[in-house]
Structure formats: structure tokens, C-alpha cells
Tab-separated table of C-alpha atoms in Angstrom:
chain	number	residue	atom	x	y	z
A	11	MET	CA	102.925	141.980	106.331
A	12	ILE	CA	100.887	139.273	108.055
A	13	LEU	CA	97.801	141.510	108.146
A	14	ARG	CA	98.112	142.409	104.445
A	15	ASN	CA	98.471	138.736	103.489
A	16	ARG	CA	95.485	137.703	105.535
A	17	GLU	CA	93.373	140.543	104.171
A	18	CYS	CA	93.854	139.117	100.674
A	19	TYR	CA	91.811	136.020	101.371
A	20	MET	CA	89.974	136.597	104.668
A	21	LEU	CA	88.618	140.148	104.550
A	22	LEU	CA	85.438	139.410	102.586
A	23	PHE	CA	84.731	136.298	104.657
A	24	LEU	CA	85.166	138.167	107.952
A	25	LEU	CA	83.172	141.232	106.985
A	26	GLN	CA	80.290	139.292	105.427
A	27	TRP	CA	79.241	137.941	108.834
A	28	ASN	CA	80.933	140.645	110.907
A	29	LEU	CA	83.543	138.330	112.410
A	30	VAL	CA	85.592	141.214	113.788
A	31	CYS	CA	85.961	143.161	117.022
A	32	ASP	CA	83.834	141.512	119.711
A	33	ASP	CA	83.056	138.539	117.438
A	34	ASP	CA	86.609	137.830	116.313
A	35	TRP	CA	86.636	134.729	118.574
A	36	LYS	CA	84.393	133.013	116.021
A	37	THR	CA	87.196	132.800	113.449
A	38	PRO	CA	89.479	130.367	115.331
A	39	LEU	CA	86.410	128.568	116.681
A	40	THR	CA	85.378	127.768	113.106
A	41	THR	CA	88.634	125.895	112.555
A	42	SER	CA	88.380	124.141	115.918
A	43	LEU	CA	84.832	122.953	115.159
A	44	PHE	CA	85.984	121.560	111.821
A	45	PHE	CA	88.517	119.469	113.727
A	46	VAL	CA	85.772	118.452	116.166
A	47	GLY	CA	83.958	117.033	113.137
A	48	VAL	CA	87.157	115.318	112.099
A	49	LEU	CA	87.432	113.843	115.594
A	50	ILE	CA	83.866	112.500	115.469
A	51	GLY	CA	84.440	111.096	111.983
A	52	SER	CA	87.625	109.373	113.125
A	53	PHE	CA	85.703	107.687	115.909
A	54	ILE	CA	82.673	106.460	113.967
A	55	SER	CA	84.352	105.626	110.645
A	56	GLY	CA	86.330	102.739	112.100
A	57	GLN	CA	83.325	101.139	113.747
A	58	LEU	CA	81.068	101.645	110.720
A	59	SER	CA	83.518	100.158	108.222
A	60	ASP	CA	84.332	97.246	110.532
A	61	ARG	CA	80.612	96.534	110.740
A	62	PHE	CA	79.326	97.346	107.237
A	63	GLY	CA	82.403	97.039	105.044
A	64	ARG	CA	85.218	99.242	103.770
A	65	LYS	CA	83.877	100.028	100.311
A	66	SER	CA	80.334	101.081	101.217
A	67	ILE	CA	81.450	103.369	104.044
A	68	LEU	CA	84.234	104.824	101.875
A	69	PHE	CA	81.848	106.043	99.198
A	70	ALA	CA	79.134	107.035	101.677
A	71	THR	CA	81.521	109.345	103.525
A	72	MET	CA	82.873	110.719	100.236
A	73	ALA	CA	79.289	111.630	99.344
A	74	VAL	CA	78.879	113.340	102.723
A	75	GLN	CA	82.025	115.404	102.240
A	76	THR	CA	81.240	116.446	98.666
A	77	GLY	CA	77.529	117.054	99.226
A	78	PHE	CA	77.818	119.144	102.368
A	79	SER	CA	80.782	121.104	100.944
A	80	PHE	CA	78.565	122.075	98.039
A	81	VAL	CA	75.697	123.094	100.358
A	82	GLN	CA	78.202	125.114	102.371
A	83	ILE	CA	78.651	127.446	99.401
A	84	PHE	CA	75.108	128.717	99.950
A	85	SER	CA	75.552	129.441	103.662
A	86	THR	CA	73.583	132.477	104.807
A	87	SER	CA	75.095	132.829	108.275
A	88	TRP	CA	78.196	131.950	110.258
A	89	GLU	CA	76.220	129.422	112.270
A	90	MET	CA	75.061	127.594	109.130
A	91	PHE	CA	78.550	127.640	107.645
A	92	THR	CA	80.105	126.284	110.853
A	93	VAL	CA	77.602	123.435	111.310
A	94	LEU	CA	78.127	122.351	107.694
A	95	PHE	CA	81.892	122.682	108.143
A	96	LEU	CA	81.726	120.298	111.102
A	97	ILE	CA	79.851	117.710	108.999
A	98	VAL	CA	82.348	118.127	106.151
A	99	GLY	CA	85.133	117.396	108.640
A	100	MET	CA	83.369	114.185	109.646
A	101	GLY	CA	83.146	113.003	106.040
A	102	GLN	CA	86.652	114.113	105.079
A	103	ILE	CA	88.570	112.147	107.691
A	104	SER	CA	86.238	109.160	107.457
A	105	ASN	CA	86.887	108.490	103.775
A	106	TYR	CA	90.619	109.153	104.283
A	107	VAL	CA	90.911	106.557	107.058
A	108	VAL	CA	88.708	103.966	105.343
A	109	ALA	CA	90.528	104.395	102.005
A	110	PHE	CA	93.840	103.856	103.759
A	111	ILE	CA	92.655	100.686	105.463
A	112	LEU	CA	91.045	99.355	102.276
A	113	GLY	CA	94.284	99.816	100.348
A	114	THR	CA	96.311	98.300	103.174
A	115	GLU	CA	94.177	95.149	103.205
A	116	ILE	CA	93.939	94.711	99.427
A	117	LEU	CA	97.555	95.309	98.432
A	118	GLY	CA	100.570	93.081	98.998
A	119	LYS	CA	103.332	93.937	101.448
A	120	SER	CA	105.706	95.825	99.131
A	121	VAL	CA	102.964	97.705	97.279
A	122	ARG	CA	101.160	98.394	100.564
A	123	ILE	CA	104.101	100.452	101.814
A	124	ILE	CA	104.254	102.456	98.575
A	125	PHE	CA	100.495	103.060	98.708
A	126	SER	CA	100.488	104.205	102.328
A	127	THR	CA	103.437	106.590	101.942
A	128	LEU	CA	104.198	107.675	98.389
A	129	GLY	CA	100.639	107.012	97.230
A	130	VAL	CA	98.254	108.464	99.791
A	131	CYS	CA	100.613	110.964	101.405
A	132	ILE	CA	102.212	112.490	98.317
A	133	PHE	CA	98.847	113.032	96.686
A	134	PHE	CA	97.783	114.685	99.944
A	135	ALA	CA	100.842	116.957	99.673
A	136	ILE	CA	99.999	117.776	96.049
A	137	GLY	CA	96.524	118.843	97.134
A	138	TYR	CA	98.109	120.862	99.931
A	139	MET	CA	100.373	122.645	97.407
A	140	LEU	CA	97.440	123.378	95.107
A	141	LEU	CA	95.504	125.062	97.922
A	142	PRO	CA	97.573	128.301	98.098
A	143	LEU	CA	97.669	128.336	94.293
A	144	PHE	CA	93.870	128.152	94.069
A	145	ALA	CA	93.498	130.697	96.883
A	146	TYR	CA	95.866	133.134	95.159
A	147	PHE	CA	93.847	133.222	91.936
A	148	ILE	CA	90.346	132.706	93.386
A	149	ARG	CA	89.793	135.359	96.035
A	150	ASP	CA	86.044	134.855	96.510
A	151	TRP	CA	85.609	132.190	99.188
A	152	ARG	CA	82.433	130.741	97.660
A	153	MET	CA	84.073	130.192	94.270
A	154	LEU	CA	87.166	128.803	95.991
A	155	LEU	CA	85.029	126.321	97.913
A	156	LEU	CA	83.262	125.313	94.700
A	157	ALA	CA	86.602	124.713	92.970
A	158	LEU	CA	87.704	122.508	95.853
A	159	THR	CA	84.404	120.560	95.908
A	160	VAL	CA	84.019	119.611	92.238
A	161	PRO	CA	86.848	116.994	92.199
A	162	GLY	CA	84.821	114.882	94.639
A	163	VAL	CA	82.278	114.158	91.907
A	164	LEU	CA	85.019	112.642	89.747
A	165	CYS	CA	85.389	109.793	92.264
A	166	VAL	CA	81.937	108.326	91.525
A	167	PRO	CA	83.119	105.985	88.704
A	168	LEU	CA	85.606	104.417	91.123
A	169	TRP	CA	82.718	102.467	92.670
A	170	TRP	CA	82.956	100.032	89.748
A	171	VAL	CA	86.758	99.792	90.014
A	172	ILE	CA	87.559	99.437	93.714
A	173	PRO	CA	86.705	96.028	95.266
A	174	GLU	CA	85.669	95.258	98.813
A	175	SER	CA	88.447	94.136	101.168
A	176	PRO	CA	88.845	90.319	100.985
A	177	ARG	CA	90.305	90.344	104.477
A	178	TRP	CA	87.164	92.025	105.823
A	179	LEU	CA	84.926	89.597	103.899
A	180	ILE	CA	86.857	86.657	105.366
A	181	SER	CA	86.563	88.121	108.856
A	182	GLN	CA	82.791	88.228	108.323
A	183	GLY	CA	82.647	84.641	107.058
A	184	ARG	CA	81.759	85.715	103.488
A	185	PHE	CA	84.225	83.336	101.865
A	186	LYS	CA	82.611	83.073	98.425
A	187	GLU	CA	82.733	86.825	97.849
A	188	ALA	CA	86.339	86.950	99.074
A	189	GLU	CA	87.305	84.067	96.787
A	190	ILE	CA	85.858	85.843	93.730
A	191	ILE	CA	87.930	88.955	94.462
A	192	ILE	CA	91.088	86.957	95.182
A	193	ARG	CA	90.802	84.940	91.970
A	194	LYS	CA	90.165	88.093	89.954
A	195	ALA	CA	93.243	89.730	91.507
A	196	ALA	CA	95.334	86.626	90.765
A	197	LYS	CA	94.161	86.614	87.149
A	198	THR	CA	94.931	90.315	86.754
A	199	ASN	CA	98.441	89.791	88.154
A	200	GLY	CA	99.062	86.709	85.998
A	201	ILE	CA	99.178	84.375	88.987
A	202	VAL	CA	97.565	80.960	89.046
A	203	ALA	CA	95.416	80.750	92.176
A	204	PRO	CA	95.172	77.433	94.048
A	205	ALA	CA	92.192	75.260	93.140
A	206	LEU	CA	91.088	75.335	96.776
A	207	LEU	CA	91.500	78.578	98.694
A	208	PHE	CA	89.482	77.615	101.780
A	209	ASP	CA	88.649	74.060	102.824
A	210	SER	CA	85.439	73.304	104.716
A	211	THR	CA	87.124	72.653	108.081
A	212	GLU	CA	89.069	75.880	107.901
A	213	MET	CA	85.984	77.856	106.924
A	214	GLN	CA	84.022	76.430	109.835
A	215	ASP	CA	86.791	77.295	112.300
A	216	MET	CA	87.063	80.831	110.951
A	217	LYS	CA	83.289	81.297	111.121
A	218	LEU	CA	83.303	80.282	114.776
A	219	GLN	CA	86.224	82.607	115.421
A	220	GLN	CA	84.737	85.604	113.667
A	221	GLN	CA	81.105	85.313	114.763
A	222	GLN	CA	81.684	87.741	117.598
A	223	LYS	CA	81.395	91.407	116.656
A	224	ALA	CA	84.096	93.893	117.489
A	225	TYR	CA	83.493	96.824	119.812
A	226	ILE	CA	85.635	99.743	120.879
A	227	LEU	CA	86.294	98.090	124.263
A	228	ASP	CA	88.056	95.263	122.424
A	229	LEU	CA	90.977	97.650	122.047
A	230	PHE	CA	91.427	97.289	125.825
A	231	ARG	CA	90.399	93.651	126.286
A	232	THR	CA	93.773	92.511	127.707
A	233	ARG	CA	96.603	94.240	129.493
A	234	ASN	CA	98.897	93.949	126.485
A	235	ILE	CA	96.331	95.327	124.023
A	236	ALA	CA	95.364	98.116	126.438
A	237	VAL	CA	98.992	99.250	126.826
A	238	ILE	CA	99.496	99.227	123.047
A	239	THR	CA	96.291	101.216	122.558
A	240	VAL	CA	97.070	103.856	125.207
A	241	MET	CA	100.624	104.332	123.912
A	242	SER	CA	99.342	104.563	120.330
A	243	LEU	CA	96.746	107.167	121.332
A	244	LEU	CA	99.435	109.319	122.961
A	245	LEU	CA	101.757	108.874	119.997
A	246	TRP	CA	99.124	110.036	117.523
A	247	MET	CA	97.908	112.940	119.659
A	248	LEU	CA	101.294	114.491	120.427
A	249	THR	CA	102.572	113.982	116.874
A	250	SER	CA	99.439	115.750	115.662
A	251	VAL	CA	100.081	118.674	118.008
A	252	GLY	CA	103.489	119.182	116.407
A	253	TYR	CA	102.257	118.744	112.836
A	254	PHE	CA	99.224	121.025	113.033
A	255	GLY	CA	100.924	123.473	115.356
A	256	LEU	CA	103.662	124.109	112.780
A	257	SER	CA	101.133	124.159	109.920
A	258	LEU	CA	98.783	126.637	111.615
A	259	ASN	CA	101.717	128.833	112.586
A	260	THR	CA	102.681	129.319	108.922
A	261	PRO	CA	100.988	132.773	108.594
A	262	ASN	CA	103.026	134.016	111.555
A	263	LEU	CA	106.329	133.286	109.817
A	264	HIS	CA	108.269	136.064	108.174
A	265	GLY	CA	107.411	136.558	104.492
A	266	ASN	CA	104.441	136.046	102.179
A	267	ALA	CA	101.667	133.811	103.547
A	268	TYR	CA	101.055	132.130	100.176
A	269	VAL	CA	104.752	131.317	99.727
A	270	ASN	CA	105.094	130.042	103.290
A	271	CYS	CA	102.018	127.852	102.875
A	272	PHE	CA	103.459	126.442	99.657
A	273	LEU	CA	106.813	125.766	101.363
A	274	SER	CA	105.003	124.077	104.242
A	275	ALA	CA	103.288	121.834	101.696
A	276	ILE	CA	106.237	121.046	99.434
A	277	ILE	CA	108.461	120.019	102.367
A	278	GLU	CA	106.068	117.126	102.913
A	279	VAL	CA	107.030	115.495	99.600
A	280	PRO	CA	110.629	114.633	100.602
A	281	ALA	CA	109.310	113.771	104.071
A	282	TYR	CA	107.023	111.117	102.582
A	283	VAL	CA	109.801	109.796	100.327
A	284	ILE	CA	112.105	109.392	103.324
A	285	ALA	CA	109.292	107.715	105.262
A	286	TRP	CA	108.817	105.238	102.410
A	287	LEU	CA	112.523	104.409	102.326
A	288	LEU	CA	112.634	103.979	106.097
A	289	LEU	CA	109.597	101.686	106.098
A	290	ARG	CA	111.222	99.507	103.443
A	291	THR	CA	114.566	99.096	105.178
A	292	LEU	CA	114.413	99.823	108.911
A	293	PRO	CA	112.293	98.755	111.903
A	294	ARG	CA	109.159	100.830	112.473
A	295	ARG	CA	109.945	101.927	116.027
A	296	TYR	CA	113.400	103.274	115.228
A	297	SER	CA	112.192	105.013	112.062
A	298	ILE	CA	109.338	106.808	113.802
A	299	SER	CA	111.350	107.615	116.907
A	300	GLY	CA	114.307	108.920	114.887
A	301	THR	CA	112.201	111.301	112.786
A	302	LEU	CA	110.417	112.537	115.921
A	303	PHE	CA	113.779	113.232	117.565
A	304	LEU	CA	114.837	115.169	114.462
A	305	GLY	CA	111.651	117.236	114.328
A	306	GLY	CA	111.477	117.921	118.054
A	307	GLY	CA	115.175	118.688	118.396
A	308	VAL	CA	115.177	121.184	115.532
A	309	ILE	CA	112.106	122.936	116.915
A	310	LEU	CA	113.792	123.302	120.309
A	311	PHE	CA	116.833	124.815	118.578
A	312	ILE	CA	114.751	127.681	117.095
A	313	GLN	CA	114.866	129.625	120.371
A	314	LEU	CA	118.637	130.003	119.935
A	315	VAL	CA	118.361	131.691	116.526
A	316	PRO	CA	118.862	135.505	116.527
A	317	THR	CA	115.688	137.470	115.719
A	318	ASP	CA	117.195	139.033	112.594
A	319	LEU	CA	117.971	135.673	110.938
A	320	HIS	CA	114.459	135.176	109.533
A	321	ILE	CA	115.486	132.804	106.750
A	322	LEU	CA	117.235	130.483	109.194
A	323	SER	CA	114.165	130.442	111.441
A	324	VAL	CA	111.897	129.548	108.532
A	325	PHE	CA	114.358	126.852	107.433
A	326	LEU	CA	114.389	125.271	110.893
A	327	VAL	CA	110.595	125.339	111.084
A	328	MET	CA	110.382	123.548	107.740
A	329	LEU	CA	113.047	121.038	108.791
A	330	GLY	CA	111.122	120.393	111.989
A	331	LYS	CA	107.949	119.838	110.011
A	332	PHE	CA	109.889	117.523	107.708
A	333	GLY	CA	110.728	115.238	110.634
A	334	ILE	CA	107.281	115.301	112.217
A	335	THR	CA	105.549	114.771	108.859
A	336	SER	CA	107.714	111.726	108.156
A	337	ALA	CA	106.778	110.250	111.523
A	338	PHE	CA	103.094	111.102	111.058
A	339	SER	CA	102.933	109.334	107.690
A	340	MET	CA	104.439	106.168	109.173
A	341	LEU	CA	101.890	105.990	111.983
A	342	TYR	CA	99.138	104.698	109.682
A	343	VAL	CA	101.281	101.801	108.515
A	344	TYR	CA	102.563	101.011	111.988
A	345	THR	CA	99.142	101.082	113.670
A	346	SER	CA	97.491	98.965	110.974
A	347	GLU	CA	100.232	96.353	111.428
A	348	LEU	CA	99.742	96.127	115.188
A	349	TYR	CA	96.033	95.218	115.249
A	350	PRO	CA	94.094	92.204	113.867
A	351	THR	CA	91.670	92.452	110.939
A	352	ILE	CA	88.469	92.487	112.969
A	353	VAL	CA	89.431	95.728	114.779
A	354	ARG	CA	92.135	97.130	112.494
A	355	ASN	CA	89.995	99.879	111.020
A	356	MET	CA	88.518	100.634	114.425
A	357	ALA	CA	92.027	100.954	115.887
A	358	VAL	CA	93.200	103.296	113.139
A	359	GLY	CA	89.991	105.292	113.512
A	360	ALA	CA	90.425	105.556	117.298
A	361	THR	CA	94.065	106.599	117.082
A	362	SER	CA	93.230	109.011	114.285
A	363	MET	CA	90.543	110.410	116.567
A	364	SER	CA	93.228	110.918	119.187
A	365	SER	CA	95.289	112.838	116.645
A	366	ARG	CA	92.293	115.120	116.077
A	367	VAL	CA	92.286	115.943	119.774
A	368	GLY	CA	95.832	117.108	119.141
A	369	SER	CA	94.708	119.148	116.133
A	370	ILE	CA	91.968	120.810	118.211
A	371	ILE	CA	94.384	121.953	120.917
A	372	ALA	CA	97.213	122.791	118.478
A	373	PRO	CA	95.876	126.344	117.771
A	374	TYR	CA	96.196	127.159	121.452
A	375	PHE	CA	99.896	126.249	121.303
A	376	VAL	CA	100.200	128.774	118.470
A	377	TYR	CA	98.331	131.447	120.449
A	378	LEU	CA	100.880	131.132	123.253
A	379	GLY	CA	103.228	132.956	120.888
A	380	ALA	CA	101.462	136.170	121.886
A	381	TYR	CA	103.115	135.866	125.306
A	382	ASP	CA	106.465	134.504	124.166
A	383	ARG	CA	107.206	133.764	120.529
A	384	PHE	CA	109.470	130.844	121.476
A	385	LEU	CA	107.032	129.219	123.918
A	386	PRO	CA	105.076	127.273	121.233
A	387	TYR	CA	108.307	125.828	119.856
A	388	ILE	CA	109.579	124.859	123.321
A	389	LEU	CA	106.351	123.045	124.189
A	390	MET	CA	105.901	121.326	120.821
A	391	GLY	CA	109.561	120.345	120.635
A	392	SER	CA	109.605	118.914	124.150
A	393	LEU	CA	106.432	116.872	123.626
A	394	THR	CA	107.699	115.586	120.284
A	395	VAL	CA	110.972	114.362	121.794
A	396	LEU	CA	109.071	112.808	124.717
A	397	ILE	CA	106.747	110.819	122.475
A	398	GLY	CA	109.746	109.749	120.399
A	399	ILE	CA	111.163	108.088	123.508
A	400	LEU	CA	107.809	106.438	124.301
A	401	THR	CA	107.680	104.937	120.795
A	402	LEU	CA	110.707	102.772	121.554
A	403	PHE	CA	108.635	100.754	124.048
A	404	LEU	CA	106.003	99.673	121.495
A	405	PRO	CA	106.196	96.253	119.749
A	406	GLU	CA	108.121	95.949	116.482
A	407	SER	CA	105.950	94.928	113.514
A	408	TYR	CA	108.632	95.071	110.808
A	409	GLY	CA	108.883	91.770	108.933
A	410	ASN	CA	105.789	90.256	110.565
A	411	PRO	CA	102.555	89.339	108.710
A	412	LEU	CA	99.366	91.248	109.484
A	413	PRO	CA	97.665	89.672	112.523
A	414	GLU	CA	94.271	88.101	111.874
A	415	THR	CA	93.268	87.488	115.515
A	416	PHE	CA	93.928	89.063	118.906
A	417	ASP	CA	96.156	86.139	119.865
A	418	GLN	CA	98.497	86.941	116.980
A	419	MET	CA	99.093	90.506	118.184
A	420	LEU	CA	102.657	91.376	119.107
A	421	ARG	CA	103.573	91.828	122.765
A	422	VAL	CA	104.853	94.925	124.495
A	423	LYS	CA	108.375	94.377	125.785
A	424	GLY	CA	108.230	92.786	129.231
A	425	PHE	CA	104.884	91.090	128.665
A	426	ARG	CA	104.937	87.307	128.677
A	427	ASN	CA	103.144	85.548	125.831
A	428	ARG	CA	99.957	83.968	127.040
A	429	GLN	CA	98.210	81.307	125.049
A	430	HIS	CA	94.429	81.420	124.695
A	431	THR	CA	92.751	78.200	123.743
A	432	ASN	CA	89.195	79.291	122.998
A	433	HIS	CA	88.446	79.131	119.280
A	434	VAL	CA	92.088	79.533	118.270
A	435	ARG	CA	93.446	77.669	115.280
A	436	SER	CA	96.752	75.881	115.383
A	437	SER	CA	99.789	77.731	114.085
A	438	LYS	CA	99.933	75.379	111.117
A	439	GLU	CA	96.366	76.205	110.083
A	440	ILE	CA	97.077	79.925	110.430
A	441	GLU	CA	100.181	79.644	108.263
A	442	ASP	CA	98.278	77.648	105.644
A	443	THR	CA	95.617	80.339	105.485
A	444	ARG	CA	98.207	83.081	104.991
A	445	THR	CA	99.850	81.077	102.225
A	446	ARG	CA	96.599	80.726	100.350
A	447	ILE	CA	95.840	84.428	100.568
A	448	THR	CA	99.369	85.518	99.572
A	449	PRO	CA	98.649	85.893	95.793
A	450	LEU	CA	96.431	88.892	96.561
């Protein structure tokens, strides 16, 4: 059954470049190299957008993804296809991460949660559900790739709709540009903006504070920040192993590959809805940890299911993916709330890069099923439960405003608050600044 399903959409692709017999290793390597591109994109996108702005990097990486996907249609060899696929992976994750950060910084608290869960994630799930539908009716891989590339062109008019992040502009000392965007947003929302958003003293202090550029090492500049960063990297990587491991294992489940892929996609919709509800009502740590415990525990339970109960096994796999997907979708919100503006996008990019390391090694967890079909579930379930426990030691960001400086970052439990006096505004000045920016 698995072979017949795969033949439907892979046979022409494999035979065209003779990716069989002694060269069959190239097929999984193609997927791994795509995720290598995603890893590279996760790393550079954060630094580029922190340096050059959210909007410009967003549309530049969208152009890279769409343009190279189109060129990929005309590939004449496996090597050409794979190199282009790697570049497409770089562009794909870059615009995803930057778009998430841009929306997080532009939108208010309540709308920000909807955007980051129901908005971004559910539309991702819709695209995921459309993929097996497109693949079922379009069997030629070149035409399928063309159908998946064309929608990228439709995003061009958004350049004149989406503004630059005011928070990023403020962090760069570009107060006039930020004020124009803030006043326009206030007018659109029917809110009367204050006559004076930034006074001269405040602007001078912020310029002094933000003159220094952010670098990747700033994510490890103090013991507290370093611990948060290392724990976040592990959280993203091991959650990614569970998510992509279950997703890539879909063809190995009993039944039709198209149906299983669709089920794997549609289960993400309620997962994102639950994540949204949890983010609105419960602390971040307990929400993420609880869904990881659910996903990991269910996956560990699969080994106890009799081999003839195929439907129950598929149900447990989908339930496990439900829990891990919910946790995964909350990581973007949680990470963006932990770091200050000047390195926020860099932090999300770095942790997203860590998740891509997990996606690169996830296929090898699936391949372990050739030795023992329960071994992948045991490993993924154990790691998922372990990282769920680790999450409980991270700071709680629920109910706190987004930090603007490193000194406003939350502390890991057991770390004493240390005051830094260099170029730090008083708490009253910080609160005044937040109040003025609130209408956005």
C-alpha cells in the first residue's frame, strides 16, 4: 500500500534522474538539504532584519523563495534541483520568521496573540491541507511546483499595505518615521494620539541606549540571558524533532498516503485553536509544558497498542501531533516575549534555526523504524516529555509587557535581579514610553 501510494507522486521524479537502486540515498538527502537551507535562513534572517528592518527583509526573502521556486521548475539535473531547493528553504523560513516578528511588534497584545496562533498558524495549516489536494490532482511534479509558486506573486501589492515596525524604528533612533506610523495607526483605529509621543530628553536617552548594534553573542551576554537562550534552543530543537518526526512518518502509517497527510494537516487546526485559548488564559510555561506532556505521553503509549488495531494507532499518532503542534505554535509567542526589541528577531531566528537542526535529524528517527517500529515513538516521546519538564524552569512572560532593553528581561528562577546603571532609563521613564506607544 505504501509503495503504491508513493508511486503515484514520486515515480516520475525518481526515474527522471535515476534516483533508485544505488542512488536511492539522494531522495532523503534532498529533503535534508532543504532543511539545511531552512536552518541557514533561520540564522541569517534574524540578524538581517534586526540590522536592515523587518519590512525590507520580509519582501526580499519572499522574492527569493518565489523566484528560485520558479527557476527550480526548469531543473535539468538532481544537483541543480537540490541546490535551488536549499535556497528556497532559506527564503521560505526567513520570510515566515520576519513576518511573525513584524506582526508581533505592530499589533496590540490581544490581537498579537490571535495573529501568532489563529492567524499565522491556521493559514499554515490550510496550506498544509491544500498540499495533498494539489498533489492528488496534479501528478506532474513540475506543474505541481508551478501551482505552489504562483501565489507568491500575489503578495507583491502588500508592499504598499504593510508598514515597517515602529518598535524597530524606535530601536534605531528613527523617531519621526515611527511617529508617522503610530499616528496613522491611531487614526485608523479611531484613537486620538497624544500631541507629544516622544520628548527631546527621552529621544536623546533612547538614542544613546540604542546606538550599539546587536550581535548574535548578545544572546549570551549575561548568565541569565545565556541560560534562557540555551534552554530555548533545546526547547525548539526537541519540539521540532517530535513535530517533523510525526509528519515525515505519515506515509508509513496504515492507509492512503493522501488521506493520512490530510489528517496530519487538519489536526493542526484544533491544535492552534487550543494554543490560542491557552495563551489568552494561562501562563506560557504551563501551557507549553502541558501540551508537550500530552504529546509525548500519547506517543509513548503507542507501543502498547496491538498491531491489528491500526485505527487506534493512527488516532494516537494524530493526538500526539495535536499536543506537539500546540506547543510548537506557542513557542514563537513565548520566545518573542522573552527578548528585548533590539535582539528579538535575532533570538527568534536563532531558536528557529535550532528547530531546523531538529528537522534535519528527524528523518533519522523515522528510519529507526526499520529496526523496531516502536523505537521512533519511544525516542520522540521521551525527548518530548523531557523538554516539557525543562520548560517549567524558564521565566514566565504572561501578563508582562514586551521588554525593550536587556535590563528589562525576565530572570530565570534562582537568579537574583542585578541592576545595571549604564545608559538605563528610570522605571518611570520606561513606563511613560510604554504608555505613549500603547495606542498602536
